[in-house]
Amino acid sequence: MRWIFLAGLHALCIFFLILPAARAQGGTEGICMTVHQGIRLHVDGMYGGYPHSVLRDAVLQGVACPSGEGELHAFSQIASPSPHLRIAVVRPMGQGQQGSISARLFAQGHFVIGERMSLSPLAHSQSPFSVTSDVNLMMARLWSDLAARIAHGGSVIP
């Protein structure tokens, strides 16, 4: 009886050790969950020598969701199933190195819209959390551009 108990306990321990690793490998986070079914976010890239988890947390703090009437209307056309947003941040190691940030939105297996910009001068020598304002600005532009495309009679998925 004791052997069965220990084997079961061992199996549970292995299960709970593997579960977080499997979630981390998936690499997606649910964001904007109050807007339809939300968005699946995947963060790529590197920021100097910082761990990827720090960069991911900084990006999560800066993400802006669609908010205006036009943005919400445009988003509603791609909201099901949940769209996938890929944000990439690259800042090479070393002082003064130029970095960039990009976002690409995919829906129903197709590319919808993307934005790219250089990192602000503040981000060149600071921690990854200095990119939160850059992420926020880039996302605001992405939603604004998508809404403008729809307002001018364009299709959501080109």
PDB file of C-alpha atoms in Angstrom:
ATOM      1  CA  MET A   1       0.000   0.000   0.000  1.00  0.00           C
ATOM      2  CA  ARG A   2       2.798   2.366   0.893  1.00  0.00           C
ATOM      3  CA  TRP A   3       4.498   1.650  -2.449  1.00  0.00           C
ATOM      4  CA  ILE A   4       1.356   2.664  -4.370  1.00  0.00           C
ATOM      5  CA  PHE A   5       1.097   5.877  -2.368  1.00  0.00           C
ATOM      6  CA  LEU A   6       4.759   6.779  -3.026  1.00  0.00           C
ATOM      7  CA  ALA A   7       4.459   5.960  -6.737  1.00  0.00           C
ATOM      8  CA  GLY A   8       1.368   8.177  -7.011  1.00  0.00           C
ATOM      9  CA  LEU A   9       3.068  10.982  -5.125  1.00  0.00           C
ATOM     10  CA  HIS A  10       6.113  10.673  -7.383  1.00  0.00           C
ATOM     11  CA  ALA A  11       3.907  10.853 -10.502  1.00  0.00           C
ATOM     12  CA  LEU A  12       2.148  13.966  -9.176  1.00  0.00           C
ATOM     13  CA  CYS A  13       5.477  15.653  -8.462  1.00  0.00           C
ATOM     14  CA  ILE A  14       6.693  14.971 -11.997  1.00  0.00           C
ATOM     15  CA  PHE A  15       3.400  16.259 -13.438  1.00  0.00           C
ATOM     16  CA  PHE A  16       3.601  19.528 -11.517  1.00  0.00           C
ATOM     17  CA  LEU A  17       7.267  20.001 -12.452  1.00  0.00           C
ATOM     18  CA  ILE A  18       6.559  19.511 -16.169  1.00  0.00           C
ATOM     19  CA  LEU A  19       3.434  21.690 -16.287  1.00  0.00           C
ATOM     20  CA  PRO A  20       5.189  25.094 -15.890  1.00  0.00           C
ATOM     21  CA  ALA A  21       7.881  24.097 -18.392  1.00  0.00           C
ATOM     22  CA  ALA A  22       5.246  23.179 -20.983  1.00  0.00           C
ATOM     23  CA  ARG A  23       3.501  26.521 -20.434  1.00  0.00           C
ATOM     24  CA  ALA A  24       6.782  28.414 -20.831  1.00  0.00           C
ATOM     25  CA  GLN A  25       7.583  26.619 -24.079  1.00  0.00           C
ATOM     26  CA  GLY A  26       4.202  27.622 -25.483  1.00  0.00           C
ATOM     27  CA  GLY A  27       5.330  31.190 -25.020  1.00  0.00           C
ATOM     28  CA  THR A  28       1.930  32.822 -25.449  1.00  0.00           C
ATOM     29  CA  GLU A  29       0.103  35.057 -23.026  1.00  0.00           C
ATOM     30  CA  GLY A  30      -3.550  36.034 -23.110  1.00  0.00           C
ATOM     31  CA  ILE A  31      -3.932  39.822 -23.329  1.00  0.00           C
ATOM     32  CA  CYS A  32      -6.855  42.196 -23.863  1.00  0.00           C
ATOM     33  CA  MET A  33      -9.209  39.565 -22.461  1.00  0.00           C
ATOM     34  CA  THR A  34     -11.982  42.154 -21.979  1.00  0.00           C
ATOM     35  CA  VAL A  35     -12.147  42.705 -25.758  1.00  0.00           C
ATOM     36  CA  HIS A  36     -14.019  39.773 -27.334  1.00  0.00           C
ATOM     37  CA  GLN A  37     -11.946  36.595 -26.795  1.00  0.00           C
ATOM     38  CA  GLY A  38      -8.698  38.475 -26.309  1.00  0.00           C
ATOM     39  CA  ILE A  39      -5.394  38.200 -28.139  1.00  0.00           C
ATOM     40  CA  ARG A  40      -2.633  35.619 -27.896  1.00  0.00           C
ATOM     41  CA  LEU A  41       0.698  37.422 -27.428  1.00  0.00           C
ATOM     42  CA  HIS A  42       4.108  35.971 -28.215  1.00  0.00           C
ATOM     43  CA  VAL A  43       7.234  37.966 -27.350  1.00  0.00           C
ATOM     44  CA  ASP A  44      10.469  37.386 -29.280  1.00  0.00           C
ATOM     45  CA  GLY A  45      13.862  38.984 -29.186  1.00  0.00           C
ATOM     46  CA  MET A  46      16.601  39.986 -26.822  1.00  0.00           C
ATOM     47  CA  TYR A  47      17.449  43.033 -24.794  1.00  0.00           C
ATOM     48  CA  GLY A  48      21.136  43.283 -24.064  1.00  0.00           C
ATOM     49  CA  GLY A  49      22.062  40.549 -21.612  1.00  0.00           C
ATOM     50  CA  TYR A  50      18.752  40.478 -19.723  1.00  0.00           C
ATOM     51  CA  PRO A  51      16.756  37.245 -19.358  1.00  0.00           C
ATOM     52  CA  HIS A  52      13.858  36.806 -21.776  1.00  0.00           C
ATOM     53  CA  SER A  53      11.355  36.699 -18.895  1.00  0.00           C
ATOM     54  CA  VAL A  54      12.262  40.292 -17.962  1.00  0.00           C
ATOM     55  CA  LEU A  55      11.734  41.423 -21.553  1.00  0.00           C
ATOM     56  CA  ARG A  56       8.386  39.593 -21.713  1.00  0.00           C
ATOM     57  CA  ASP A  57       7.207  41.289 -18.505  1.00  0.00           C
ATOM     58  CA  ALA A  58       8.225  44.710 -19.859  1.00  0.00           C
ATOM     59  CA  VAL A  59       6.335  44.119 -23.110  1.00  0.00           C
ATOM     60  CA  LEU A  60       3.247  42.934 -21.207  1.00  0.00           C
ATOM     61  CA  GLN A  61       3.253  46.186 -19.226  1.00  0.00           C
ATOM     62  CA  GLY A  62       3.338  48.277 -22.397  1.00  0.00           C
ATOM     63  CA  VAL A  63       0.758  46.510 -24.561  1.00  0.00           C
ATOM     64  CA  ALA A  64      -2.209  48.699 -25.526  1.00  0.00           C
ATOM     65  CA  CYS A  65      -5.519  47.103 -26.453  1.00  0.00           C
ATOM     66  CA  PRO A  66      -7.943  48.447 -29.068  1.00  0.00           C
ATOM     67  CA  SER A  67     -10.056  51.101 -27.371  1.00  0.00           C
ATOM     68  CA  GLY A  68     -11.669  53.603 -29.731  1.00  0.00           C
ATOM     69  CA  GLU A  69     -14.921  52.933 -31.553  1.00  0.00           C
ATOM     70  CA  GLY A  70     -13.177  52.473 -34.913  1.00  0.00           C
ATOM     71  CA  GLU A  71     -10.477  50.275 -33.385  1.00  0.00           C
ATOM     72  CA  LEU A  72     -13.031  48.062 -31.653  1.00  0.00           C
ATOM     73  CA  HIS A  73     -15.062  47.785 -34.868  1.00  0.00           C
ATOM     74  CA  ALA A  74     -11.965  46.735 -36.841  1.00  0.00           C
ATOM     75  CA  PHE A  75     -10.929  44.290 -34.126  1.00  0.00           C
ATOM     76  CA  SER A  76     -14.393  42.720 -34.019  1.00  0.00           C
ATOM     77  CA  GLN A  77     -13.890  41.600 -37.623  1.00  0.00           C
ATOM     78  CA  ILE A  78     -10.872  39.449 -36.676  1.00  0.00           C
ATOM     79  CA  ALA A  79     -11.756  38.598 -33.088  1.00  0.00           C
ATOM     80  CA  SER A  80     -12.861  35.006 -33.603  1.00  0.00           C
ATOM     81  CA  PRO A  81     -10.831  32.898 -33.219  1.00  0.00           C
ATOM     82  CA  SER A  82      -8.446  34.907 -31.056  1.00  0.00           C
ATOM     83  CA  PRO A  83      -5.862  36.731 -33.168  1.00  0.00           C
ATOM     84  CA  HIS A  84      -2.166  36.210 -32.544  1.00  0.00           C
ATOM     85  CA  LEU A  85       0.180  39.145 -31.901  1.00  0.00           C
ATOM     86  CA  ARG A  86       3.950  38.722 -32.196  1.00  0.00           C
ATOM     87  CA  ILE A  87       6.107  41.457 -30.696  1.00  0.00           C
ATOM     88  CA  ALA A  88       9.862  41.375 -31.288  1.00  0.00           C
ATOM     89  CA  VAL A  89      12.319  43.577 -29.428  1.00  0.00           C
ATOM     90  CA  VAL A  90      15.985  43.668 -30.383  1.00  0.00           C
ATOM     91  CA  ARG A  91      18.599  45.716 -28.605  1.00  0.00           C
ATOM     92  CA  PRO A  92      22.163  44.487 -29.082  1.00  0.00           C
ATOM     93  CA  MET A  93      24.536  44.505 -26.142  1.00  0.00           C
ATOM     94  CA  GLY A  94      26.649  47.594 -25.602  1.00  0.00           C
ATOM     95  CA  GLN A  95      26.070  51.247 -24.906  1.00  0.00           C
ATOM     96  CA  GLY A  96      24.577  53.279 -27.709  1.00  0.00           C
ATOM     97  CA  GLN A  97      23.563  50.319 -29.859  1.00  0.00           C
ATOM     98  CA  GLN A  98      20.485  50.997 -31.990  1.00  0.00           C
ATOM     99  CA  GLY A  99      17.538  48.711 -31.298  1.00  0.00           C
ATOM    100  CA  SER A 100      14.159  48.122 -32.861  1.00  0.00           C
ATOM    101  CA  ILE A 101      10.724  46.868 -32.000  1.00  0.00           C
ATOM    102  CA  SER A 102       8.085  45.357 -34.247  1.00  0.00           C
ATOM    103  CA  ALA A 103       4.580  43.983 -33.924  1.00  0.00           C
ATOM    104  CA  ARG A 104       2.754  41.693 -36.349  1.00  0.00           C
ATOM    105  CA  LEU A 105      -0.912  40.815 -35.985  1.00  0.00           C
ATOM    106  CA  PHE A 106      -2.218  37.560 -37.453  1.00  0.00           C
ATOM    107  CA  ALA A 107      -5.833  36.434 -37.658  1.00  0.00           C
ATOM    108  CA  GLN A 108      -7.354  33.266 -39.059  1.00  0.00           C
ATOM    109  CA  GLY A 109      -3.895  32.180 -40.222  1.00  0.00           C
ATOM    110  CA  HIS A 110      -3.214  35.359 -42.228  1.00  0.00           C
ATOM    111  CA  PHE A 111      -1.076  38.432 -41.688  1.00  0.00           C
ATOM    112  CA  VAL A 112      -3.297  41.428 -40.896  1.00  0.00           C
ATOM    113  CA  ILE A 113      -1.065  44.407 -40.090  1.00  0.00           C
ATOM    114  CA  GLY A 114       2.342  45.234 -38.673  1.00  0.00           C
ATOM    115  CA  GLU A 115       4.304  48.125 -37.213  1.00  0.00           C
ATOM    116  CA  ARG A 116       8.027  48.649 -36.771  1.00  0.00           C
ATOM    117  CA  MET A 117       9.996  51.427 -35.125  1.00  0.00           C
ATOM    118  CA  SER A 118      13.380  52.187 -33.597  1.00  0.00           C
ATOM    119  CA  LEU A 119      13.706  52.123 -29.852  1.00  0.00           C
ATOM    120  CA  SER A 120      13.680  55.520 -28.180  1.00  0.00           C
ATOM    121  CA  PRO A 121      17.016  57.002 -27.044  1.00  0.00           C
ATOM    122  CA  LEU A 122      16.065  56.228 -23.431  1.00  0.00           C
ATOM    123  CA  ALA A 123      15.961  52.504 -24.211  1.00  0.00           C
ATOM    124  CA  HIS A 124      19.533  52.500 -25.511  1.00  0.00           C
ATOM    125  CA  SER A 125      21.114  52.409 -22.068  1.00  0.00           C
ATOM    126  CA  GLN A 126      18.347  51.422 -19.669  1.00  0.00           C
ATOM    127  CA  SER A 127      16.684  48.217 -18.448  1.00  0.00           C
ATOM    128  CA  PRO A 128      14.074  46.386 -20.564  1.00  0.00           C
ATOM    129  CA  PHE A 129      11.285  48.214 -18.724  1.00  0.00           C
ATOM    130  CA  SER A 130      12.279  51.380 -20.587  1.00  0.00           C
ATOM    131  CA  VAL A 131      10.660  49.872 -23.721  1.00  0.00           C
ATOM    132  CA  THR A 132       7.152  49.841 -22.233  1.00  0.00           C
ATOM    133  CA  SER A 133       6.383  53.303 -23.615  1.00  0.00           C
ATOM    134  CA  ASP A 134       7.752  52.287 -27.034  1.00  0.00           C
ATOM    135  CA  VAL A 135       5.542  49.190 -27.018  1.00  0.00           C
ATOM    136  CA  ASN A 136       2.542  51.292 -26.009  1.00  0.00           C
ATOM    137  CA  LEU A 137       3.148  53.838 -28.782  1.00  0.00           C
ATOM    138  CA  MET A 138       3.671  51.140 -31.401  1.00  0.00           C
ATOM    139  CA  MET A 139       0.489  49.310 -30.378  1.00  0.00           C
ATOM    140  CA  ALA A 140      -1.533  52.537 -30.440  1.00  0.00           C
ATOM    141  CA  ARG A 141      -0.288  53.131 -33.999  1.00  0.00           C
ATOM    142  CA  LEU A 142      -1.116  49.558 -34.999  1.00  0.00           C
ATOM    143  CA  TRP A 143      -4.728  49.793 -33.804  1.00  0.00           C
ATOM    144  CA  SER A 144      -5.110  53.272 -35.310  1.00  0.00           C
ATOM    145  CA  ASP A 145      -3.778  52.119 -38.701  1.00  0.00           C
ATOM    146  CA  LEU A 146      -6.086  49.078 -38.682  1.00  0.00           C
ATOM    147  CA  ALA A 147      -9.088  51.285 -37.883  1.00  0.00           C
ATOM    148  CA  ALA A 148      -8.100  53.745 -40.640  1.00  0.00           C
ATOM    149  CA  ARG A 149      -7.836  50.910 -43.166  1.00  0.00           C
ATOM    150  CA  ILE A 150     -11.359  49.745 -42.312  1.00  0.00           C
ATOM    151  CA  ALA A 151     -12.737  53.318 -42.328  1.00  0.00           C
ATOM    152  CA  HIS A 152     -11.417  53.781 -45.874  1.00  0.00           C
ATOM    153  CA  GLY A 153     -13.190  50.648 -47.083  1.00  0.00           C
ATOM    154  CA  GLY A 154     -10.195  48.308 -47.013  1.00  0.00           C
ATOM    155  CA  SER A 155     -10.385  44.680 -45.966  1.00  0.00           C
ATOM    156  CA  VAL A 156      -9.160  43.586 -42.576  1.00  0.00           C
ATOM    157  CA  ILE A 157      -7.091  40.764 -44.037  1.00  0.00           C
ATOM    158  CA  PRO A 158      -5.242  42.051 -47.126  1.00  0.00           C
TER     159      PRO A 158
END
